[in-house]
Amino acid sequence: MTENSKIEFDRIVQKYDKRLFNLLFRLTGDYDLAQDLAQEVFLIAYKEYSKFRGESNFFTWLYRIAVNHHRRHLRKQKVRSFFGLGERMPEEEASDPKALEQMENIEKLSQERIVRQAVAGLPAEFKETVALYYFEDQACDDIAKILDCSPGTVKSRLWRGRQILAQKLSGLNVANNQGGKNELSAN
């Protein structure tokens, strides 16, 4: 990578680091894991930067890497949990001051927390689509590029994801209290 490319890449990291972290935090629900995955994604993007052809905007390309990396992580995690390897113990988490601080911050936003938990409980294809659309304000066409599917598939996943969320949130008076794009109801 040339010196100019390195400078350009540093600028890109500074521009997108928070948005990338937010996406990964919404997908994982774990602050530390999201930080780790974000660093790994930027490392992958750095190594693969010369392969970026500019057919989409850089942000879409970066998100695509992030979603794929998250999927790989989930697959590895399933294998590890199947064999009982690498599970974090509850007492370990309770003694982690950073984790406690995060938990307190999340508690302050209880309604948002309920919605995020409901989104986190969605099957992966719906969770990714809903998170990109509602939390990252991505357009259906951009989501289709990120997830390597058609815009019709994105719309279908959004519709089904909203249906599932409406069922999960019914009775909690959470799903219908906002308007516009932020509304997560199936109506």
Coordinates of C-alpha atoms in Angstrom, one line a residue:
M1 CA 0.0 0.0 0.0
T2 CA 1.4 3.4 -1.0
E3 CA 1.9 6.2 1.6
N4 CA -1.1 8.1 0.0
S5 CA -3.3 5.0 0.3
K6 CA -2.3 4.7 4.0
I7 CA -3.2 8.3 4.7
E8 CA -6.5 7.9 2.8
F9 CA -7.3 4.7 4.7
D10 CA -6.5 6.5 8.1
R11 CA -9.0 9.2 7.1
I12 CA -11.6 6.5 6.2
V13 CA -11.1 4.8 9.6
Q14 CA -11.7 8.1 11.4
K15 CA -14.7 8.8 9.4
Y16 CA -16.4 5.4 9.8
D17 CA -15.2 3.9 13.1
K18 CA -18.1 4.9 15.2
R19 CA -20.7 3.9 12.6
L20 CA -19.0 0.5 12.2
F21 CA -18.8 0.0 15.9
N22 CA -22.5 0.9 16.3
L23 CA -23.5 -1.7 13.7
L24 CA -21.4 -4.4 15.3
F25 CA -22.7 -3.5 18.8
R26 CA -26.3 -3.7 17.6
L27 CA -25.5 -7.1 16.0
T28 CA -23.7 -8.5 19.0
G29 CA -25.1 -6.7 22.0
D30 CA -21.6 -6.9 23.5
Y31 CA -19.5 -3.7 23.8
D32 CA -16.1 -5.4 24.0
L33 CA -16.9 -7.9 21.3
A34 CA -18.1 -5.1 19.0
Q35 CA -14.8 -3.2 19.6
D36 CA -12.8 -6.3 18.8
L37 CA -14.8 -7.1 15.7
A38 CA -14.6 -3.5 14.5
Q39 CA -10.8 -3.6 14.8
E40 CA -10.7 -6.9 13.0
V41 CA -12.9 -5.5 10.2
F42 CA -10.6 -2.5 9.7
L43 CA -7.6 -4.8 9.6
I44 CA -9.3 -6.9 6.9
A45 CA -10.3 -3.8 5.0
Y46 CA -6.7 -2.5 5.2
K47 CA -5.4 -5.8 3.8
E48 CA -8.0 -5.9 1.1
Y49 CA -8.0 -2.2 0.3
S50 CA -6.3 -2.7 -3.1
K51 CA -9.2 -4.9 -4.1
F52 CA -11.8 -2.2 -3.6
R53 CA -13.0 -1.4 -7.1
G54 CA -15.2 1.6 -6.3
E55 CA -18.3 -0.1 -7.8
S56 CA -20.2 0.9 -4.6
N57 CA -19.3 3.5 -2.1
F58 CA -16.6 2.6 0.4
F59 CA -19.0 2.6 3.3
T60 CA -21.1 -0.1 1.6
W61 CA -18.0 -2.2 1.0
L62 CA -16.9 -1.8 4.6
Y63 CA -20.3 -2.8 5.9
R64 CA -20.3 -5.8 3.7
I65 CA -16.9 -6.9 5.3
A66 CA -18.4 -6.3 8.7
V67 CA -21.5 -8.3 8.2
N68 CA -19.5 -11.2 6.7
H69 CA -17.0 -11.1 9.6
H70 CA -19.8 -11.1 12.1
R71 CA -21.3 -14.1 10.4
R72 CA -18.0 -15.9 10.5
H73 CA -17.7 -15.0 14.2
L74 CA -21.2 -16.5 14.9
R75 CA -20.3 -19.7 13.1
K76 CA -17.1 -20.0 15.2
Q77 CA -19.0 -19.2 18.3
K78 CA -21.6 -22.0 17.6
V79 CA -18.8 -24.5 17.1
R80 CA -17.0 -23.4 20.3
S81 CA -20.2 -23.5 22.3
F82 CA -21.0 -27.0 20.9
F83 CA -17.7 -28.2 22.4
G84 CA -18.0 -26.0 25.5
L85 CA -15.0 -23.9 24.7
G86 CA -14.5 -20.2 25.4
E87 CA -17.7 -19.4 27.2
R88 CA -17.5 -16.3 29.4
M89 CA -18.6 -17.0 33.0
P90 CA -21.3 -14.7 34.6
E91 CA -19.0 -13.9 37.6
E92 CA -16.3 -12.8 35.1
E93 CA -18.8 -10.4 33.5
A94 CA -20.1 -9.0 36.8
S95 CA -16.5 -8.1 37.9
D96 CA -15.7 -6.3 34.6
P97 CA -16.2 -2.5 35.4
K98 CA -16.5 -1.7 31.7
A99 CA -19.3 -4.2 31.3
L100 CA -21.1 -2.9 34.4
E101 CA -20.9 0.7 33.1
Q102 CA -22.3 -0.4 29.8
M103 CA -25.2 -2.2 31.5
E104 CA -26.0 0.9 33.5
N105 CA -26.1 3.1 30.4
I106 CA -28.3 0.6 28.6
E107 CA -30.7 0.5 31.6
K108 CA -31.2 4.3 31.4
L109 CA -32.7 3.8 27.9
S110 CA -35.2 1.0 28.8
Q111 CA -37.5 1.4 25.9
E112 CA -34.7 1.5 23.4
R113 CA -33.2 -1.4 25.2
I114 CA -36.3 -3.5 24.8
V115 CA -36.5 -2.8 21.1
R116 CA -32.8 -3.6 20.7
Q117 CA -33.2 -6.8 22.6
A118 CA -36.1 -7.7 20.4
V119 CA -34.0 -7.0 17.3
A120 CA -31.1 -9.0 18.7
G121 CA -33.5 -11.9 19.1
L122 CA -34.4 -11.9 15.4
P123 CA -33.0 -14.6 13.1
A124 CA -29.7 -13.4 11.6
E125 CA -31.0 -12.4 8.1
F126 CA -33.8 -10.3 9.7
K127 CA -31.5 -8.8 12.4
E128 CA -28.9 -7.7 9.9
T129 CA -31.5 -6.1 7.6
V130 CA -33.5 -4.4 10.3
A131 CA -30.3 -3.1 12.0
L132 CA -28.9 -1.7 8.7
Y133 CA -32.3 -0.1 7.8
Y134 CA -33.5 1.4 11.1
F135 CA -30.3 1.9 13.1
E136 CA -27.8 2.7 10.3
D137 CA -30.3 4.5 8.0
Q138 CA -29.2 2.5 4.9
A139 CA -31.4 2.4 1.8
C140 CA -32.8 -0.9 0.6
D141 CA -30.6 -0.8 -2.5
D142 CA -27.5 -0.3 -0.3
I143 CA -28.5 -3.1 2.1
A144 CA -29.0 -5.4 -0.9
K145 CA -25.4 -4.7 -1.9
I146 CA -24.1 -5.1 1.6
L147 CA -25.9 -8.4 2.1
D148 CA -25.5 -9.6 -1.5
C149 CA -29.2 -10.1 -2.2
S150 CA -31.9 -8.4 -4.2
P151 CA -33.7 -5.2 -3.1
G152 CA -36.9 -7.3 -3.1
T153 CA -35.3 -9.8 -0.6
V154 CA -34.4 -6.8 1.6
K155 CA -38.0 -5.5 1.5
S156 CA -39.3 -9.0 2.3
R157 CA -36.9 -9.4 5.2
L158 CA -37.9 -5.9 6.6
W159 CA -41.6 -6.8 6.4
R160 CA -41.1 -10.2 8.1
G161 CA -38.7 -8.7 10.6
R162 CA -41.3 -6.0 11.5
Q163 CA -43.9 -8.7 11.9
I164 CA -41.8 -10.7 14.3
L165 CA -40.9 -7.5 16.2
A166 CA -44.5 -6.5 16.4
Q167 CA -45.4 -9.9 17.9
K168 CA -42.5 -9.6 20.4
L169 CA -43.3 -6.1 21.4
S170 CA -47.1 -6.3 21.5
G171 CA -48.5 -5.4 24.9
L172 CA -45.4 -3.5 25.7
N173 CA -46.6 -0.2 24.0
V174 CA -43.2 0.1 22.3
A175 CA -43.8 -0.8 18.7
N176 CA -46.3 2.0 17.8
N177 CA -45.0 5.1 19.6
Q178 CA -42.9 6.5 16.8
G179 CA -43.5 7.5 13.2
G180 CA -41.8 7.3 9.9
K181 CA -38.8 5.1 9.3
N182 CA -38.2 4.5 13.0
E183 CA -41.5 2.8 13.4
L184 CA -41.0 -0.9 13.9
S185 CA -44.6 -2.0 13.8
A186 CA -45.8 -4.4 11.1
N187 CA -48.6 -1.9 10.1

